[in-house]
Tab-separated table of C-alpha atoms in Angstrom:
chain	number	residue	atom	x	y	z
F	1423	MET	CA	0.000	0.000	0.000
F	1424	ALA	CA	2.728	2.446	0.971
F	1425	LYS	CA	4.562	2.103	-2.346
F	1426	LYS	CA	1.391	2.911	-4.233
F	1427	ALA	CA	0.331	5.639	-1.860
F	1428	LEU	CA	1.783	8.469	-3.913
F	1429	GLU	CA	1.013	7.155	-7.380
F	1430	LEU	CA	-2.222	9.087	-7.187
F	1431	LEU	CA	-2.232	12.373	-5.340
F	1432	THR	CA	-5.197	13.512	-3.328
F	1433	GLU	CA	-6.407	17.070	-3.707
F	1434	SER	CA	-4.529	18.100	-0.556
F	1435	MET	CA	-1.299	16.536	-1.791
F	1436	PHE	CA	-1.660	18.131	-5.194
F	1437	TYR	CA	-2.103	21.625	-3.752
F	1438	VAL	CA	0.931	21.246	-1.505
F	1439	LEU	CA	3.048	20.445	-4.553
F	1440	LEU	CA	1.407	23.298	-6.434
F	1441	ALA	CA	2.356	25.690	-3.642
F	1442	LEU	CA	5.971	24.542	-3.690
F	1443	ASP	CA	6.307	24.406	-7.474
F	1444	ARG	CA	7.712	27.887	-8.003
F	1445	ARG	CA	8.845	29.012	-4.575
F	1446	ASP	CA	10.237	27.700	-1.315
F	1447	LEU	CA	7.735	27.981	1.525
F	1448	CYS	CA	7.313	27.047	5.170
F	1449	GLY	CA	4.325	25.039	6.436
F	1450	THR	CA	2.197	28.047	7.402
F	1451	ASP	CA	2.890	29.770	4.095
F	1452	VAL	CA	1.837	26.633	2.226
F	1453	ALA	CA	-1.487	26.575	4.102
F	1454	ASP	CA	-2.061	30.292	3.449
F	1455	TYR	CA	-1.167	29.919	-0.215
F	1456	ILE	CA	-3.695	27.094	-0.668
F	1457	VAL	CA	-6.483	29.055	1.032
F	1458	GLY	CA	-5.732	32.055	-1.219
F	1459	LYS	CA	-5.383	30.026	-4.388
F	1460	THR	CA	-8.635	28.122	-3.874
F	1461	LYS	CA	-10.426	31.202	-2.484
F	1462	GLY	CA	-11.108	29.380	0.762
F	1463	ARG	CA	-12.515	26.240	-0.889
F	1464	ILE	CA	-9.744	24.143	0.611
F	1465	ARG	CA	-8.745	24.799	4.196
F	1466	MET	CA	-6.174	22.244	5.081
F	1467	GLY	CA	-5.935	21.203	8.715
F	1468	PRO	CA	-2.452	21.532	10.226
F	1469	GLY	CA	-2.397	17.782	10.958
F	1470	THR	CA	-3.070	16.949	7.339
F	1471	LEU	CA	-0.529	19.521	6.134
F	1472	TYR	CA	2.310	18.251	8.307
F	1473	THR	CA	1.523	14.625	7.570
F	1474	ILE	CA	1.789	15.426	3.867
F	1475	LEU	CA	5.022	17.390	4.332
F	1476	ASN	CA	6.544	14.540	6.352
F	1477	LYS	CA	5.419	11.983	3.800
F	1478	PHE	CA	6.770	14.015	0.889
F	1479	GLU	CA	10.056	14.510	2.694
F	1480	ASP	CA	10.301	10.744	3.328
F	1481	GLU	CA	9.604	10.080	-0.341
F	1482	LYS	CA	12.104	12.800	-1.316
F	1483	LEU	CA	9.510	14.785	-3.246
F	1484	ILE	CA	10.446	17.842	-1.190
F	1485	ALA	CA	13.487	18.785	0.861
F	1486	GLU	CA	14.126	21.134	3.718
F	1487	THR	CA	16.163	24.216	2.765
F	1488	SER	CA	16.417	26.266	5.941
F	1489	VAL	CA	15.373	26.422	9.574
F	1490	GLU	CA	14.695	29.731	11.305
F	1491	GLY	CA	13.432	29.230	14.826
F	1492	ARG	CA	10.372	27.071	14.531
F	1493	LYS	CA	10.003	27.890	10.844
F	1494	ARG	CA	11.198	25.257	8.378
F	1495	THR	CA	11.264	26.032	4.681
F	1496	TYR	CA	10.804	23.392	1.999
F	1497	THR	CA	11.656	23.202	-1.667
F	1498	MET	CA	10.458	20.761	-4.307
F	1499	THR	CA	12.984	18.221	-5.636
F	1500	TYR	CA	13.281	16.995	-9.221
F	1501	LYS	CA	11.403	13.877	-8.189
F	1502	GLY	CA	8.666	16.066	-6.732
F	1503	LYS	CA	8.456	18.150	-9.871
F	1504	ALA	CA	8.180	14.976	-11.973
F	1505	ALA	CA	5.368	13.663	-9.760
F	1506	TYR	CA	3.613	17.020	-9.952
F	1507	ARG	CA	3.860	17.161	-13.790
F	1508	ALA	CA	2.676	13.564	-14.070
F	1509	GLU	CA	-0.365	14.358	-11.941
F	1510	ILE	CA	-1.188	17.407	-14.083
F	1511	ASP	CA	-0.966	15.266	-17.215
F	1512	ARG	CA	-3.236	12.663	-15.649
F	1513	LEU	CA	-5.787	15.290	-14.625
F	1514	ARG	CA	-5.677	16.782	-18.136
F	1515	LEU	CA	-6.436	13.377	-19.624
F	1516	CYS	CA	-9.310	12.897	-17.199
F	1517	LEU	CA	-10.694	16.322	-18.097
F	1518	ALA	CA	-10.298	15.662	-21.817
F	1519	ASP	CA	-12.148	12.364	-21.494
F	1520	ALA	CA	-14.965	14.089	-19.631
F	1521	GLU	CA	-15.175	16.922	-22.152
F	1522	SER	CA	-15.236	14.479	-25.044
F	1523	GLU	CA	-18.489	13.181	-23.619
F	1524	ASP	CA	-19.993	16.694	-23.834
F	1525	VAL	CA	-20.724	16.853	-20.167
O	108	MET	CA	-10.869	20.418	53.504
O	109	GLU	CA	-9.121	20.933	50.200
O	110	GLU	CA	-11.163	20.004	47.172
O	111	ARG	CA	-9.882	17.160	44.990
O	112	LYS	CA	-8.289	18.483	41.826
O	113	TYR	CA	-7.501	15.248	40.047
O	114	ARG	CA	-9.200	11.942	39.490
O	115	ARG	CA	-7.827	8.651	38.199
O	116	LYS	CA	-9.985	6.560	35.916
O	117	LEU	CA	-9.393	3.236	34.221
O	118	ILE	CA	-9.679	3.822	30.489
O	119	PRO	CA	-12.370	1.381	29.361
O	120	VAL	CA	-11.500	1.301	25.664
O	121	SER	CA	-8.430	-0.083	23.965
O	122	MET	CA	-5.430	2.259	24.116
O	123	TYR	CA	-4.864	1.496	20.439
O	124	ASP	CA	-8.374	2.294	19.254
O	125	ILE	CA	-7.937	5.959	18.384
O	126	PRO	CA	-11.560	6.838	17.483
O	127	ALA	CA	-12.977	5.076	20.521
O	128	LEU	CA	-10.464	6.732	22.861
O	129	GLU	CA	-11.124	10.167	21.379
O	130	ALA	CA	-14.885	9.700	21.773
O	131	TRP	CA	-14.497	8.565	25.380
O	132	LEU	CA	-12.281	11.543	26.258
O	133	VAL	CA	-14.892	13.907	24.802
O	134	LYS	CA	-17.517	12.222	26.961
O	135	MET	CA	-15.322	12.626	30.052
O	136	ALA	CA	-14.806	16.337	29.294
O	137	ALA	CA	-18.562	16.735	29.064
O	138	GLU	CA	-18.657	15.396	32.632
O	139	GLY	CA	-15.962	17.839	33.761
O	140	LEU	CA	-12.925	15.544	33.568
O	141	PHE	CA	-10.024	16.705	31.410
O	142	LEU	CA	-7.159	14.390	30.555
O	143	GLU	CA	-3.803	15.450	32.023
O	144	SER	CA	-1.689	12.354	31.541
O	145	ILE	CA	-1.863	8.631	30.830
O	146	LEU	CA	-0.294	5.967	33.007
O	147	GLY	CA	-0.698	2.544	31.449
O	148	SER	CA	-4.442	2.046	31.154
O	149	LEU	CA	-5.069	4.698	33.774
O	150	GLY	CA	-6.058	8.244	32.829
O	151	ILE	CA	-5.253	11.123	35.183
O	152	PHE	CA	-7.987	13.746	34.831
O	153	ARG	CA	-8.168	17.318	36.052
O	154	ILE	CA	-11.539	18.130	37.561
O	155	GLY	CA	-13.033	21.238	35.991
O	156	THR	CA	-16.201	22.743	34.605
O	157	ALA	CA	-17.976	20.465	32.172
O	158	MET	CA	-17.640	21.686	28.613
O	159	ASN	CA	-17.616	20.489	25.036
O	160	VAL	CA	-14.093	20.000	23.768
O	161	ARG	CA	-12.528	17.976	20.999
O	162	TYR	CA	-9.652	15.521	21.174
O	163	CYS	CA	-7.309	14.335	18.483
O	164	ILE	CA	-4.757	11.539	18.824
O	165	GLU	CA	-1.695	11.581	16.608
O	166	PRO	CA	0.900	8.794	16.380
O	167	LEU	CA	4.460	9.915	17.034
O	168	ALA	CA	7.250	9.457	14.536
O	169	ASP	CA	10.305	7.297	15.296
O	170	GLY	CA	11.824	10.003	17.434
O	171	LYS	CA	10.965	13.512	18.438
O	172	ASN	CA	12.457	15.896	15.898
O	173	ALA	CA	12.340	19.513	14.875
O	174	THR	CA	9.305	18.902	12.661
O	175	GLU	CA	7.257	17.761	15.616
O	176	ILE	CA	8.270	20.755	17.687
O	177	GLU	CA	7.266	23.062	14.843
O	178	GLN	CA	4.106	21.040	14.345
O	179	GLU	CA	3.095	21.354	17.989
O	180	SER	CA	3.668	25.068	17.836
O	181	ILE	CA	1.422	25.427	14.774
O	182	TYR	CA	-1.200	23.201	16.403
O	183	SER	CA	-1.137	25.495	19.410
O	184	ASP	CA	-1.631	28.521	17.175
O	185	ASN	CA	-4.700	26.757	15.802
O	186	GLY	CA	-6.156	26.129	19.243
O	187	TRP	CA	-4.960	22.568	19.782
O	188	GLN	CA	-2.933	21.932	22.937
O	189	ARG	CA	-0.933	18.777	23.599
O	190	VAL	CA	-2.273	17.331	26.854
O	191	ALA	CA	-0.740	13.870	27.118
O	192	GLU	CA	1.583	11.333	25.559
O	193	TYR	CA	1.161	7.576	25.663
O	194	ARG	CA	4.331	5.448	25.882
O	195	SER	CA	6.105	7.403	23.124
O	196	LEU	CA	3.459	6.007	20.796
O	197	TYR	CA	1.097	8.921	20.330
O	198	ASN	CA	0.200	12.429	21.456
O	199	VAL	CA	-3.221	13.499	22.641
O	200	PHE	CA	-4.283	17.016	21.600
O	201	MET	CA	-7.295	18.915	22.917
O	202	ALA	CA	-9.147	21.914	21.497
O	203	ALA	CA	-11.270	23.862	23.949
O	204	ASP	CA	-12.368	26.321	21.287
O	205	GLU	CA	-15.318	25.014	19.312
O	206	ASN	CA	-14.226	27.086	16.318
O	207	ALA	CA	-10.690	25.694	16.214
O	208	PRO	CA	-10.023	24.249	12.760
O	209	GLU	CA	-9.975	20.494	12.387
O	210	LEU	CA	-6.457	19.089	12.592
O	211	HIS	CA	-7.197	16.588	9.872
O	212	THR	CA	-9.261	17.420	6.830
O	213	ASP	CA	-8.262	14.506	4.617
O	214	PRO	CA	-9.086	10.978	5.857
O	215	TYR	CA	-6.792	9.463	3.247
O	216	ILE	CA	-3.818	11.372	4.654
O	217	GLN	CA	-4.828	10.279	8.152
O	218	GLN	CA	-4.848	6.713	6.906
O	219	LEU	CA	-1.308	7.156	5.562
O	220	MET	CA	-0.172	8.415	8.961
O	221	ILE	CA	-1.729	5.484	10.812
O	222	HIS	CA	-0.422	3.002	8.265
O	223	LYS	CA	3.108	4.285	8.813
O	224	PHE	CA	2.652	3.903	12.528
O	225	LYS	CA	1.296	0.387	12.079
O	226	LYS	CA	4.477	-0.533	10.181
O	227	ARG	CA	6.553	0.821	13.046
O	228	LEU	CA	4.599	-1.316	15.517
O	229	PHE	CA	4.925	-4.319	13.236
O	230	ARG	CA	8.733	-3.933	13.186
O	231	HIS	CA	8.655	-3.682	16.961
O	232	THR	CA	6.525	-6.847	17.132
O	233	ILE	CA	8.937	-8.799	14.930
O	234	PHE	CA	11.857	-7.611	17.047
O	235	MET	CA	10.145	-8.639	20.291
O	236	PHE	CA	9.150	-11.980	18.800
O	237	LEU	CA	12.722	-12.731	17.746
O	238	ILE	CA	14.022	-11.777	21.179
O	239	GLN	CA	11.526	-14.156	22.786
O	240	VAL	CA	12.391	-16.973	20.391
O	241	LEU	CA	16.087	-16.502	21.182
O	242	MET	CA	15.334	-16.537	24.904
O	243	VAL	CA	13.381	-19.781	24.571
O	244	ILE	CA	16.163	-21.370	22.515
O	245	TRP	CA	18.747	-20.263	25.054
O	246	TYR	CA	16.605	-21.627	27.886
O	247	LEU	CA	16.118	-24.984	26.185
O	248	TRP	CA	19.809	-25.192	25.433
O	249	GLN	CA	20.818	-24.419	29.002
O	250	ASN	CA	18.231	-26.256	31.042
O	251	THR	CA	16.241	-28.932	29.399
O	252	GLN	CA	18.421	-30.619	26.809
O	253	HIS	CA	15.821	-29.819	24.185
O	254	GLN	CA	13.203	-32.093	25.729
O	255	PHE	CA	10.836	-29.456	27.012
O	256	VAL	CA	8.461	-29.821	24.088
O	257	LYS	CA	8.458	-33.581	24.434
O	258	TRP	CA	7.566	-33.287	28.081
O	259	PHE	CA	4.972	-30.634	27.462
O	260	ILE	CA	3.118	-32.761	24.947
O	261	LEU	CA	3.281	-36.006	26.898
O	262	TYR	CA	3.146	-35.114	30.551
O	263	GLY	CA	2.181	-31.485	31.051
O	264	SER	CA	-0.064	-31.141	34.051
O	265	VAL	CA	-3.172	-29.007	33.732
O	266	ILE	CA	-1.863	-26.126	35.809
O	267	ASP	CA	1.435	-26.015	33.908
O	268	VAL	CA	-0.335	-26.026	30.572
O	269	LEU	CA	-2.754	-23.313	31.672
O	270	MET	CA	0.003	-21.107	33.026
O	271	VAL	CA	2.169	-21.421	29.950
O	272	ILE	CA	-0.810	-20.809	27.638
O	273	THR	CA	-1.806	-17.771	29.682
O	274	ILE	CA	1.650	-16.246	29.479
O	275	ILE	CA	1.881	-16.901	25.740
O	276	MET	CA	-1.561	-15.409	25.140
O	277	VAL	CA	-0.778	-12.272	27.113
O	278	LEU	CA	2.435	-11.783	25.155
O	279	VAL	CA	0.769	-12.423	21.813
O	280	VAL	CA	-2.236	-10.249	22.525
O	281	ASN	CA	-0.063	-7.414	23.758
O	282	VAL	CA	2.105	-7.278	20.685
O	283	VAL	CA	-0.521	-8.214	18.111
O	284	THR	CA	-3.436	-6.071	19.314
O	285	PRO	CA	-1.894	-2.700	18.430
O	286	VAL	CA	-0.994	-3.834	14.926
O	287	VAL	CA	-4.422	-5.337	14.284
O	288	GLN	CA	-6.328	-2.384	15.687
O	289	PHE	CA	-4.277	0.254	13.906
O	290	GLY	CA	-4.730	-1.816	10.763
O	291	SER	CA	-8.516	-1.825	11.076
O	292	ILE	CA	-8.619	1.887	11.861
O	293	SER	CA	-6.310	2.582	8.939
O	294	ARG	CA	-8.705	0.709	6.636
O	295	LEU	CA	-11.639	2.690	7.998
O	296	TYR	CA	-9.933	5.955	7.138
O	297	ARG	CA	-9.034	4.644	3.717
O	298	LYS	CA	-12.679	3.894	3.070
O	299	HIS	CA	-13.549	7.355	4.404
O	300	GLU	CA	-15.960	5.805	6.845
O	301	THR	CA	-15.208	8.579	9.259
O	302	ASP	CA	-17.009	11.552	10.562
O	303	GLY	CA	-14.350	14.214	10.917
O	304	HIS	CA	-11.908	13.308	13.624
O	305	GLN	CA	-14.596	11.426	15.554
O	306	ASN	CA	-15.209	8.086	13.951
O	307	LYS	CA	-18.634	6.870	14.953
O	308	ASN	CA	-18.786	3.951	12.584
O	309	VAL	CA	-16.344	1.688	14.360
O	310	ASN	CA	-17.898	-1.476	15.660
O	311	HIS	CA	-16.217	-1.661	19.039
O	312	LYS	CA	-17.874	-4.892	20.098
O	313	LYS	CA	-15.013	-7.132	19.039
O	314	LEU	CA	-12.362	-4.754	20.315
O	315	HIS	CA	-14.006	-4.475	23.709
O	316	GLY	CA	-14.305	-8.267	23.839
O	317	LEU	CA	-10.577	-8.530	23.205
O	318	LYS	CA	-9.853	-6.009	25.940
O	319	ARG	CA	-11.966	-7.977	28.388
O	320	THR	CA	-10.088	-11.151	27.431
O	321	VAL	CA	-6.732	-9.488	28.017
O	322	PHE	CA	-7.989	-8.068	31.291
O	323	GLY	CA	-9.083	-11.564	32.340
O	324	LEU	CA	-5.653	-12.979	31.514
O	325	TYR	CA	-3.934	-10.229	33.478
O	326	LEU	CA	-6.274	-10.895	36.375
O	327	GLY	CA	-5.370	-14.586	36.312
O	328	LEU	CA	-1.662	-13.786	36.317
O	329	ALA	CA	-2.156	-11.252	39.099
O	330	VAL	CA	-3.916	-13.886	41.223
O	331	LEU	CA	-1.074	-16.356	40.687
O	332	LEU	CA	1.527	-13.726	41.546
O	333	CYS	CA	-0.402	-12.699	44.673
O	334	LEU	CA	-0.578	-16.350	45.661
O	335	SER	CA	3.144	-16.605	45.177
O	336	VAL	CA	3.834	-13.533	47.323
O	337	LEU	CA	1.440	-14.718	50.034
O	338	THR	CA	3.136	-18.103	50.103
O	339	HIS	CA	6.542	-16.512	50.593
O	340	LEU	CA	5.109	-14.370	53.377
O	341	ALA	CA	3.539	-17.427	55.009
O	342	GLU	CA	6.872	-19.259	54.834
O	343	GLY	CA	8.578	-16.304	56.434
O	344	MET	CA	5.996	-16.212	59.232
O	345	GLY	CA	6.479	-19.896	59.957
O	346	VAL	CA	3.000	-21.143	59.070
O	347	PRO	CA	2.973	-24.881	59.964
O	348	TYR	CA	1.878	-26.067	56.538
O	349	PHE	CA	4.868	-24.479	54.840
O	350	THR	CA	7.236	-25.476	57.611
O	351	HIS	CA	6.106	-29.046	57.013
O	352	ILE	CA	6.689	-28.739	53.286
O	353	ASN	CA	10.180	-27.423	53.868
O	354	LYS	CA	10.895	-30.333	56.198
O	355	VAL	CA	9.753	-32.839	53.570
O	356	GLN	CA	11.830	-31.196	50.909
O	357	GLY	CA	14.823	-31.044	53.217
O	358	GLN	CA	14.641	-34.770	53.915
O	359	ILE	CA	14.299	-35.669	50.252
O	360	THR	CA	17.277	-33.486	49.418
O	361	GLN	CA	19.358	-35.172	52.125
O	362	LEU	CA	18.357	-38.591	50.851
O	363	ASP	CA	19.208	-37.686	47.316
O	364	ASN	CA	22.622	-36.446	48.397
O	365	LEU	CA	23.145	-39.587	50.430
O	366	LEU	CA	22.379	-41.842	47.498
O	367	SER	CA	24.078	-39.819	44.791
O	368	PRO	CA	27.634	-41.245	45.199
O	369	VAL	CA	26.537	-44.601	43.783
O	370	SER	CA	24.780	-43.134	40.814
O	371	ASN	CA	27.907	-43.392	38.652
O	372	GLU	CA	28.111	-47.096	39.183
O	373	THR	CA	24.480	-48.034	39.023
O	374	GLU	CA	21.149	-46.958	37.738
O	375	ILE	CA	19.338	-44.676	40.106
O	376	THR	CA	15.977	-43.179	39.398
O	377	SER	CA	14.774	-40.491	41.694
O	378	GLY	CA	11.539	-38.604	41.959
O	379	LEU	CA	13.032	-36.054	44.271
O	380	TYR	CA	11.991	-33.064	42.284
O	381	GLY	CA	8.638	-34.482	41.316
O	382	LEU	CA	7.037	-33.587	44.611
O	383	HIS	CA	8.481	-30.131	44.566
O	384	ALA	CA	7.562	-29.472	40.968
O	385	ALA	CA	4.147	-31.081	40.765
O	386	VAL	CA	2.772	-29.996	44.125
O	387	PHE	CA	4.641	-27.086	45.631
O	388	ALA	CA	6.399	-25.104	42.947
O	389	PRO	CA	3.255	-23.631	41.380
O	390	VAL	CA	2.314	-22.219	44.757
O	391	GLN	CA	5.745	-21.262	45.938
O	392	TYR	CA	7.206	-19.649	42.898
O	393	GLY	CA	4.183	-18.698	40.872
O	394	VAL	CA	4.418	-17.551	37.354
O	395	SER	CA	7.971	-16.289	37.347
O	396	ARG	CA	9.336	-19.785	37.877
O	397	CYS	CA	6.911	-21.516	35.560
O	398	ALA	CA	9.523	-22.427	32.967
O	399	SER	CA	12.052	-23.851	35.394
O	400	GLN	CA	9.296	-25.681	37.193
O	401	ALA	CA	8.193	-27.234	33.935
O	402	SER	CA	11.668	-28.492	33.207
O	403	VAL	CA	11.908	-30.007	36.678
O	404	VAL	CA	8.572	-31.736	36.231
O	405	MET	CA	9.868	-33.073	32.964
O	406	ASN	CA	12.840	-34.647	34.723
O	407	TYR	CA	10.528	-36.161	37.270
O	408	TYR	CA	8.278	-37.753	34.717
O	409	GLU	CA	11.199	-39.020	32.728
O	410	THR	CA	12.621	-40.875	35.692
O	411	VAL	CA	9.645	-42.161	37.625
O	412	SER	CA	6.834	-42.008	35.154
O	413	LYS	CA	5.762	-45.538	36.027
O	414	CYS	CA	5.645	-45.048	39.784
O	415	THR	CA	3.306	-42.381	40.959
O	416	SER	CA	1.038	-43.659	43.676
O	417	ARG	CA	0.550	-45.391	46.962
O	418	ALA	CA	-0.650	-48.412	45.013
O	419	LEU	CA	2.939	-49.166	44.079
O	420	TYR	CA	4.060	-48.936	47.675
O	421	GLU	CA	1.317	-51.335	48.732
O	422	GLU	CA	2.256	-53.650	45.932
O	423	GLU	CA	5.844	-53.664	47.153
O	424	LEU	CA	4.626	-54.532	50.660
O	425	LYS	CA	2.719	-57.486	49.255
O	426	TYR	CA	5.972	-58.725	47.726
O	427	TYR	CA	7.640	-58.568	51.109
O	428	ASN	CA	4.744	-60.274	52.865
O	429	ALA	CA	4.626	-63.048	50.300
O	430	ASN	CA	8.339	-63.498	50.915
O	431	ARG	CA	8.937	-63.309	47.250
O	432	TYR	CA	12.563	-62.376	47.731
O	433	PRO	CA	13.733	-64.887	50.330
O	434	ASN	CA	17.340	-63.750	50.322
O	435	SER	CA	16.638	-60.050	50.457
O	436	VAL	CA	17.160	-57.610	53.257
O	437	GLN	CA	13.834	-55.988	53.797
O	438	ARG	CA	12.782	-53.023	55.773
O	439	VAL	CA	9.690	-50.906	55.881
O	440	LEU	CA	10.529	-47.323	56.595
O	441	ASP	CA	7.751	-46.184	58.874
O	442	THR	CA	8.572	-42.549	59.404
O	443	PRO	CA	6.578	-39.491	60.486
O	444	LEU	CA	6.705	-37.995	57.017
O	445	PHE	CA	6.911	-40.802	54.526
O	446	ASP	CA	5.687	-44.272	53.872
O	447	GLY	CA	8.619	-46.180	52.528
O	448	ALA	CA	9.985	-49.575	51.734
O	449	VAL	CA	13.466	-50.884	51.032
O	450	TYR	CA	14.611	-54.260	49.829
O	451	ILE	CA	17.884	-55.636	48.624
O	452	GLU	CA	18.077	-58.872	46.740
O	453	ASN	CA	21.296	-60.098	45.224
O	454	LYS	CA	22.355	-57.265	42.985
O	455	LEU	CA	19.158	-55.306	43.230
O	456	PHE	CA	18.573	-52.491	45.666
O	457	LYS	CA	15.221	-50.774	45.610
O	458	MET	CA	13.729	-48.062	47.782
O	459	ILE	CA	10.473	-46.194	47.394
O	460	LEU	CA	9.038	-43.288	49.355
O	461	VAL	CA	5.418	-42.205	49.304
O	462	TYR	CA	4.194	-38.892	50.603
O	463	LYS	CA	0.440	-38.341	50.802
O	464	ASP	CA	-0.402	-40.772	48.008
O	465	THR	CA	2.261	-39.333	45.750
O	466	MET	CA	5.367	-41.241	44.792
O	467	VAL	CA	8.159	-38.845	45.598
O	468	MET	CA	11.243	-40.982	45.360
O	469	GLU	CA	12.293	-44.266	43.874
O	470	VAL	CA	15.819	-45.558	43.892
O	471	MET	CA	16.838	-48.644	41.976
O	472	CYS	CA	20.407	-49.887	41.869
O	473	TYR	CA	21.841	-52.833	40.020
O	474	GLY	CA	25.313	-54.211	40.423
O	475	ASP	CA	27.719	-55.189	43.139
O	476	LYS	CA	29.149	-51.791	43.888
O	477	GLY	CA	25.784	-50.174	44.158
O	478	GLU	CA	24.463	-52.897	46.373
O	479	ILE	CA	27.421	-52.738	48.699
O	480	ALA	CA	27.417	-48.984	48.838
O	481	LEU	CA	23.737	-48.773	49.548
O	482	THR	CA	23.713	-51.633	51.990
O	483	GLU	CA	26.338	-49.805	53.940
O	484	LYS	CA	24.311	-46.665	53.812
O	485	LEU	CA	21.013	-48.258	54.772
O	486	PRO	CA	21.446	-47.616	58.516
O	487	GLN	CA	22.218	-44.004	57.746
O	488	ILE	CA	19.130	-43.749	55.583
O	489	ALA	CA	16.916	-45.367	58.178
O	490	ALA	CA	18.348	-43.170	60.925
O	491	MET	CA	17.745	-40.063	58.912
O	492	MET	CA	14.221	-41.039	57.977
O	493	ASN	CA	13.278	-41.836	61.525
O	494	GLY	CA	15.126	-38.866	62.930
């Protein structure tokens, strides 16, 4: 199960990668970015956020860049960027399939 | 009089059933009891004003690190305070503010977290299992010449079997329960059968049944241990029953020592330890000595498995009375403690001792040297028995 866990990203996982795609952010900034980007549609609980960050760090999708007091900043690795692009491609295919049915 | 500030309560749900424990803590808070710390299965609660709060239990990673410190700080900013930790396994957080955001908003992510923790427990289980296997192997190697299993299958008495099974079950249940329960909870989250952080869909019936079973096993062990302690105390206080037992054991030990010099020359079978192991050891040493007791019982059965009752003693007396061994030296040992009989015929020396219908010692020697040695020692034996 664990090996397959990140083959498909949940919405929360996807938005964490989205937040870290172009800039390095700390946990709080990631949460704020997601709330702003989704206009409040997704409000990620701190437990969920840190579980995702820990999981991504374990899987080497992200890496820690700096620590200032209690603030830890993360950056996305090449592996993370590849996973993020693959998920976008998958979502595009899903959307294309749906649109081809004239939904 | 100062008002009580804290109360201890036995936690009635499994410590590994996160949703059930969270729900119970919420119920306690609604009755004015707020968790302060956890000690085994005992919760220490602060007595306060009843209010609606929320609890969230989060498994700990393999070691406390900077991430967790940062995490706790962010949790605190969001209204969630860490109130207790359970055996370095998980943290318990509480939110007094009804508007505090949920810690977990994605059940799938929660499932990942619990799954990771389950793997950690599984590794721990394997490690503990291997340690126990090594201990058993070492024990067999040192003490029982690999015949423990043989004895256990053929001759295990009911109390020995029950005690060993109880210990094994407690060990198994203790290491397996967390893995199984975290597994089932992990599956529940994966199926999204949850209602926020409070899972109300868990069927606790089986889990509670398991907890009751474990509790029953612990109770049984506790009774045996108490019995053991009480017995030691009674021995120390000189209770006649135990004084008598010690006297019996002392005499058997002396006899065994007296007869041991001829054992190299002849065949001697002795049930010395049988009495101790089969009758007294369970009471005297309780659970902690169960394994050594079992090995001693094994030795007993191996040596005198055919002679275990007063019937044999009476049968031997019939032989004497019928004068079946006309050239033998015969003597009935009529002592305060034992019923016994001794006969020597040609190259055969045989002595049996019976204590309260239980065959406790049988000595058989064949050969000239054994016969001579034991014949010479017979007055000593008789003097000791009657003394």
